[in-house]
mmCIF file of C-alpha atoms in Angstrom:
data_model
loop_
_atom_site.group_PDB
_atom_site.id
_atom_site.type_symbol
_atom_site.label_atom_id
_atom_site.label_comp_id
_atom_site.label_asym_id
_atom_site.label_seq_id
_atom_site.Cartn_x
_atom_site.Cartn_y
_atom_site.Cartn_z
ATOM 1 C CA UNK A 20 -29.168 8.186 -51.680
ATOM 2 C CA UNK A 21 -25.981 10.342 -51.463
ATOM 3 C CA UNK A 22 -25.178 13.890 -52.852
ATOM 4 C CA UNK A 23 -22.442 16.413 -52.924
ATOM 5 C CA UNK A 24 -22.574 19.977 -52.660
ATOM 6 C CA UNK A 25 -19.781 22.184 -53.668
ATOM 7 C CA UNK A 26 -20.310 25.969 -52.507
ATOM 8 C CA UNK A 27 -19.388 28.397 -54.764
ATOM 9 C CA UNK A 28 -19.407 27.802 -58.497
ATOM 10 C CA UNK A 29 -16.448 30.327 -59.143
ATOM 11 C CA UNK A 30 -13.510 31.037 -56.693
ATOM 12 C CA UNK A 31 -11.100 33.712 -57.216
ATOM 13 C CA UNK A 32 -7.451 33.952 -55.581
ATOM 14 C CA UNK A 33 -4.260 35.584 -55.869
ATOM 15 C CA UNK A 34 -1.179 33.603 -57.006
ATOM 16 C CA UNK A 35 0.466 32.943 -53.449
ATOM 17 C CA UNK A 36 -2.778 33.168 -51.717
ATOM 18 C CA UNK A 37 -4.620 30.088 -50.018
ATOM 19 C CA UNK A 38 -6.848 28.023 -51.918
ATOM 20 C CA UNK A 39 -9.901 26.667 -50.136
ATOM 21 C CA UNK A 40 -12.589 24.784 -52.144
ATOM 22 C CA UNK A 41 -15.501 23.585 -50.204
ATOM 23 C CA UNK A 42 -17.354 20.278 -50.535
ATOM 24 C CA UNK A 43 -20.337 18.751 -48.169
ATOM 25 C CA UNK A 44 -21.420 15.391 -48.835
ATOM 26 C CA UNK A 45 -24.355 13.573 -47.601
ATOM 27 C CA UNK A 46 -24.356 9.541 -47.788
ATOM 28 C CA UNK A 47 -26.087 6.892 -45.901
ATOM 29 C CA UNK A 48 -23.067 4.826 -45.748
ATOM 30 C CA UNK A 49 -19.548 5.561 -44.631
ATOM 31 C CA UNK A 50 -18.210 7.710 -47.724
ATOM 32 C CA UNK A 51 -15.620 7.627 -49.872
ATOM 33 C CA UNK A 52 -14.894 10.915 -51.404
ATOM 34 C CA UNK A 53 -12.759 12.086 -54.381
ATOM 35 C CA UNK A 54 -11.430 15.439 -55.582
ATOM 36 C CA UNK A 55 -10.889 15.522 -59.383
ATOM 37 C CA UNK A 56 -9.432 18.536 -61.402
ATOM 38 C CA UNK A 57 -10.612 19.543 -65.072
ATOM 39 C CA UNK A 58 -8.177 21.769 -67.177
ATOM 40 C CA UNK A 59 -9.613 23.148 -70.021
ATOM 41 C CA UNK A 60 -10.781 20.779 -72.910
ATOM 42 C CA UNK A 61 -9.247 17.972 -70.951
ATOM 43 C CA UNK A 62 -10.932 14.930 -69.190
ATOM 44 C CA UNK A 63 -11.043 14.746 -65.330
ATOM 45 C CA UNK A 64 -7.797 14.029 -63.379
ATOM 46 C CA UNK A 65 -7.759 12.755 -59.793
ATOM 47 C CA UNK A 66 -6.237 14.788 -57.171
ATOM 48 C CA UNK A 67 -6.804 12.843 -54.250
ATOM 49 C CA UNK A 68 -9.232 10.494 -52.372
ATOM 50 C CA UNK A 69 -10.262 9.638 -48.826
ATOM 51 C CA UNK A 70 -10.626 5.928 -48.141
ATOM 52 C CA UNK A 71 -10.758 6.150 -44.299
ATOM 53 C CA UNK A 72 -7.222 5.286 -43.781
ATOM 54 C CA UNK A 73 -6.477 8.870 -42.611
ATOM 55 C CA UNK A 74 -8.672 11.916 -42.391
ATOM 56 C CA UNK A 75 -6.226 14.430 -43.823
ATOM 57 C CA UNK A 76 -5.278 13.222 -47.329
ATOM 58 C CA UNK A 77 -2.319 14.583 -49.449
ATOM 59 C CA UNK A 78 -2.775 14.739 -53.044
ATOM 60 C CA UNK A 79 -0.715 16.153 -56.332
ATOM 61 C CA UNK A 80 0.420 19.421 -56.905
ATOM 62 C CA UNK A 81 0.204 20.348 -53.295
ATOM 63 C CA UNK A 82 -3.391 19.963 -52.891
ATOM 64 C CA UNK A 83 -4.776 18.236 -49.558
ATOM 65 C CA UNK A 84 -8.311 17.614 -48.087
ATOM 66 C CA UNK A 85 -9.518 17.012 -44.412
ATOM 67 C CA UNK A 86 -12.337 14.663 -43.813
ATOM 68 C CA UNK A 87 -14.814 15.982 -41.003
ATOM 69 C CA UNK A 88 -17.320 13.472 -40.296
ATOM 70 C CA UNK A 89 -19.163 15.758 -37.744
ATOM 71 C CA UNK A 90 -19.291 18.347 -40.410
ATOM 72 C CA UNK A 91 -19.882 16.108 -43.271
ATOM 73 C CA UNK A 92 -17.343 18.242 -45.229
ATOM 74 C CA UNK A 93 -14.146 17.227 -47.504
ATOM 75 C CA UNK A 94 -12.970 20.764 -48.265
ATOM 76 C CA UNK A 95 -9.910 21.077 -50.605
ATOM 77 C CA UNK A 96 -7.107 23.246 -49.673
ATOM 78 C CA UNK A 97 -3.470 24.451 -50.933
ATOM 79 C CA UNK A 98 -1.541 26.835 -49.074
ATOM 80 C CA UNK A 99 -0.285 28.773 -52.054
ATOM 81 C CA UNK A 100 -1.843 29.342 -55.289
ATOM 82 C CA UNK A 101 0.025 28.913 -58.607
ATOM 83 C CA UNK A 102 -1.536 30.170 -61.982
ATOM 84 C CA UNK A 103 -1.388 26.656 -63.392
ATOM 85 C CA UNK A 104 -3.962 25.706 -60.653
ATOM 86 C CA UNK A 105 -6.693 27.649 -62.617
ATOM 87 C CA UNK A 106 -9.083 24.867 -63.557
ATOM 88 C CA UNK A 107 -12.487 23.261 -62.571
ATOM 89 C CA UNK A 108 -12.422 21.197 -59.513
ATOM 90 C CA UNK A 109 -15.110 18.357 -58.766
ATOM 91 C CA UNK A 110 -15.856 16.556 -55.751
ATOM 92 C CA UNK A 111 -17.302 13.270 -55.585
ATOM 93 C CA UNK A 112 -18.969 10.566 -53.422
ATOM 94 C CA UNK A 113 -18.397 6.937 -54.390
ATOM 95 C CA UNK A 114 -21.284 4.328 -53.934
ATOM 96 C CA UNK A 115 -19.910 0.817 -54.479
ATOM 97 C CA UNK A 116 -22.435 -1.151 -57.020
ATOM 98 C CA UNK A 117 -22.680 -4.688 -57.340
ATOM 99 C CA UNK A 118 -19.063 -4.871 -59.040
ATOM 100 C CA UNK A 119 -18.601 -1.433 -60.164
ATOM 101 C CA UNK A 120 -17.954 2.078 -58.524
ATOM 102 C CA UNK A 121 -20.442 4.840 -59.224
ATOM 103 C CA UNK A 122 -19.562 8.419 -58.493
ATOM 104 C CA UNK A 123 -21.876 10.983 -57.713
ATOM 105 C CA UNK A 124 -20.290 14.249 -58.551
ATOM 106 C CA UNK A 125 -20.970 18.061 -57.352
ATOM 107 C CA UNK A 126 -21.713 20.950 -59.742
ATOM 108 C CA UNK A 127 -17.742 21.885 -59.674
ATOM 109 C CA UNK A 128 -15.888 25.058 -58.799
ATOM 110 C CA UNK A 129 -13.989 26.994 -61.188
ATOM 111 C CA UNK A 130 -10.929 28.463 -59.624
ATOM 112 C CA UNK A 131 -9.266 31.681 -61.303
ATOM 113 C CA UNK A 132 -5.989 32.490 -60.068
ATOM 114 C CA UNK A 133 -5.173 36.326 -60.701
ATOM 115 C CA UNK A 134 -1.286 37.436 -61.114
ATOM 116 C CA UNK G 4 0.245 5.449 -72.421
ATOM 117 C CA UNK G 5 -2.746 6.241 -74.168
ATOM 118 C CA UNK G 6 -5.151 5.435 -71.269
ATOM 119 C CA UNK G 7 -8.560 6.393 -72.359
ATOM 120 C CA UNK G 8 -9.101 7.519 -75.789
ATOM 121 C CA UNK G 9 -12.547 9.037 -77.334
ATOM 122 C CA UNK G 10 -13.407 10.142 -80.812
ATOM 123 C CA UNK G 11 -14.702 12.107 -82.002
ATOM 124 C CA UNK G 12 -13.639 15.285 -80.038
ATOM 125 C CA UNK G 13 -16.689 17.197 -81.619
ATOM 126 C CA UNK G 14 -19.717 16.625 -83.360
ATOM 127 C CA UNK G 15 -22.829 18.575 -84.559
ATOM 128 C CA UNK G 16 -25.942 16.453 -85.135
ATOM 129 C CA UNK G 17 -29.598 17.261 -86.614
ATOM 130 C CA UNK G 18 -32.296 16.274 -84.414
ATOM 131 C CA UNK G 19 -33.285 12.646 -85.056
ATOM 132 C CA UNK G 20 -29.925 11.590 -86.312
ATOM 133 C CA UNK G 21 -28.054 8.944 -84.623
ATOM 134 C CA UNK G 22 -24.289 8.553 -84.197
ATOM 135 C CA UNK G 23 -21.541 6.195 -81.950
ATOM 136 C CA UNK G 24 -19.214 7.818 -79.448
ATOM 137 C CA UNK G 25 -16.094 5.685 -79.188
ATOM 138 C CA UNK G 26 -14.262 4.798 -76.273
ATOM 139 C CA UNK G 27 -11.104 2.544 -76.097
ATOM 140 C CA UNK G 28 -8.971 2.149 -72.934
ATOM 141 C CA UNK G 29 -5.523 0.087 -73.128
ATOM 142 C CA UNK G 30 -5.080 -0.689 -69.389
ATOM 143 C CA UNK G 31 -6.936 -3.875 -69.386
ATOM 144 C CA UNK G 32 -9.625 -2.239 -67.007
ATOM 145 C CA UNK G 33 -12.853 -4.416 -66.091
ATOM 146 C CA UNK G 34 -15.095 -1.227 -65.416
ATOM 147 C CA UNK G 35 -16.244 1.129 -67.795
ATOM 148 C CA UNK G 36 -18.343 4.143 -67.472
ATOM 149 C CA UNK G 37 -19.946 6.807 -69.701
ATOM 150 C CA UNK G 38 -21.159 10.182 -68.282
ATOM 151 C CA UNK G 39 -22.466 13.441 -69.462
ATOM 152 C CA UNK G 40 -21.406 16.973 -68.271
ATOM 153 C CA UNK G 41 -23.878 19.662 -68.735
ATOM 154 C CA UNK G 42 -22.872 23.455 -68.411
ATOM 155 C CA UNK G 43 -22.322 24.256 -64.663
ATOM 156 C CA UNK G 44 -23.287 20.785 -63.661
ATOM 157 C CA UNK G 45 -21.262 17.825 -62.231
ATOM 158 C CA UNK G 46 -21.038 14.588 -64.361
ATOM 159 C CA UNK G 47 -23.993 12.228 -64.527
ATOM 160 C CA UNK G 48 -23.380 8.402 -65.110
ATOM 161 C CA UNK G 49 -25.089 7.251 -68.117
ATOM 162 C CA UNK G 50 -24.127 3.586 -68.309
ATOM 163 C CA UNK G 51 -21.491 1.505 -67.043
ATOM 164 C CA UNK G 52 -20.180 -1.866 -67.522
ATOM 165 C CA UNK G 53 -18.156 -4.420 -65.286
ATOM 166 C CA UNK G 54 -16.655 -6.452 -67.980
ATOM 167 C CA UNK G 55 -17.295 -7.564 -71.587
ATOM 168 C CA UNK G 56 -20.861 -8.497 -72.294
ATOM 169 C CA UNK G 57 -22.248 -7.040 -69.328
ATOM 170 C CA UNK G 58 -23.777 -3.687 -68.930
ATOM 171 C CA UNK G 59 -26.210 -1.703 -66.583
ATOM 172 C CA UNK G 60 -28.149 1.490 -66.518
ATOM 173 C CA UNK G 61 -26.791 4.520 -64.517
ATOM 174 C CA UNK G 62 -28.717 7.666 -63.235
ATOM 175 C CA UNK G 63 -29.576 9.187 -66.760
ATOM 176 C CA UNK G 64 -29.769 6.364 -69.274
ATOM 177 C CA UNK G 65 -32.842 7.248 -71.410
ATOM 178 C CA UNK G 66 -32.037 8.006 -75.332
ATOM 179 C CA UNK G 67 -28.888 5.863 -74.947
ATOM 180 C CA UNK G 68 -27.546 2.230 -75.621
ATOM 181 C CA UNK G 69 -24.199 0.711 -74.788
ATOM 182 C CA UNK G 70 -22.669 -2.443 -75.716
ATOM 183 C CA UNK G 71 -19.339 -4.254 -74.472
ATOM 184 C CA UNK G 72 -18.211 -6.661 -76.772
ATOM 185 C CA UNK G 73 -14.437 -6.663 -75.872
ATOM 186 C CA UNK G 74 -12.583 -5.543 -72.695
ATOM 187 C CA UNK G 75 -11.158 -2.596 -74.362
ATOM 188 C CA UNK G 76 -13.879 -0.694 -75.880
ATOM 189 C CA UNK G 77 -17.277 0.676 -74.809
ATOM 190 C CA UNK G 78 -19.090 2.699 -77.351
ATOM 191 C CA UNK G 79 -22.201 4.715 -76.661
ATOM 192 C CA UNK G 80 -24.897 4.969 -79.370
ATOM 193 C CA UNK G 81 -27.474 7.633 -79.727
ATOM 194 C CA UNK G 82 -30.325 6.452 -82.024
ATOM 195 C CA UNK G 83 -32.615 9.531 -82.163
ATOM 196 C CA UNK G 84 -30.774 12.707 -81.269
ATOM 197 C CA UNK G 85 -32.486 15.494 -79.341
ATOM 198 C CA UNK G 86 -31.594 18.983 -78.140
ATOM 199 C CA UNK G 87 -31.749 17.483 -74.625
ATOM 200 C CA UNK G 88 -28.570 15.544 -75.601
ATOM 201 C CA UNK G 89 -26.323 18.505 -76.282
ATOM 202 C CA UNK G 90 -23.646 17.792 -73.839
ATOM 203 C CA UNK G 91 -19.867 16.753 -73.087
ATOM 204 C CA UNK G 92 -19.619 12.956 -73.171
ATOM 205 C CA UNK G 93 -16.839 11.524 -70.872
ATOM 206 C CA UNK G 94 -15.716 7.657 -71.047
ATOM 207 C CA UNK G 95 -13.999 6.342 -67.710
ATOM 208 C CA UNK G 96 -12.288 3.271 -66.793
ATOM 209 C CA UNK G 97 -11.340 1.410 -63.599
ATOM 210 C CA UNK G 98 -9.777 -1.589 -62.382
ATOM 211 C CA UNK G 99 -11.126 -3.606 -59.452
ATOM 212 C CA UNK G 100 -8.732 -3.136 -56.436
ATOM 213 C CA UNK G 101 -10.985 -2.098 -53.537
ATOM 214 C CA UNK G 102 -14.239 -1.360 -55.310
ATOM 215 C CA UNK G 103 -15.634 2.027 -54.001
ATOM 216 C CA UNK G 104 -12.014 3.677 -53.805
ATOM 217 C CA UNK G 105 -11.029 2.442 -56.907
ATOM 218 C CA UNK G 106 -9.690 5.404 -58.864
ATOM 219 C CA UNK G 107 -11.639 6.063 -62.526
ATOM 220 C CA UNK G 108 -9.590 7.395 -65.346
ATOM 221 C CA UNK G 109 -11.156 9.654 -67.889
ATOM 222 C CA UNK G 110 -10.886 10.291 -71.364
ATOM 223 C CA UNK G 111 -10.745 13.660 -72.870
ATOM 224 C CA UNK G 112 -14.519 14.084 -73.742
ATOM 225 C CA UNK G 113 -16.864 14.338 -76.925
ATOM 226 C CA UNK G 114 -18.388 17.719 -77.025
ATOM 227 C CA UNK G 115 -21.753 16.854 -78.816
ATOM 228 C CA UNK G 116 -24.254 19.655 -79.993
ATOM 229 C CA UNK G 117 -27.623 18.557 -81.326
ATOM 230 C CA UNK G 118 -29.335 21.386 -83.545
#
């Protein structure tokens, strides 16, 4: 079985401040991990994914995440928050089905950016 | 590119009514998925399909049915709507490149309320 925990359902930062969104996973096999972003009234959009090629993964819009096996974590960071980063962020772990790909999502973290 | 499209955007049902949520993708993806997102929760997989004519249950399939007669379309059927099915429904699709690391592309969602 696999699961994802996102610590903090709401995170508030000031514009220009560091963004840190936490994700811890549980998986019985080597995990593949994803971060998705959801803007208001829109579907989910892939930010980045860990596929075991490199532990530090760079994504779109200046975000990056580091896979730490010893800590079972995949935290999302951005050095300087922008107002346009305000959205909900989901961490997910992938289970390869017979011929598909099932994502197990965390509960999400809503990021608020203050001017 | 249209990507993944879903109709309707919003719907209110009475208890016991039935409806079909439509999902179409124009990316020639083999795999399609239906998720539901409850308030404050991550997405949960309802059903998925690995190709035309092939479907399988996900984590929360009770109360739903699906069919996949073409590569492009993957409708989700609610036969007897219940208040517990009030949720936002997302359709997604992916193509098989590496299995567990495949990126899923999401539609904008259908917000369903059952009263």
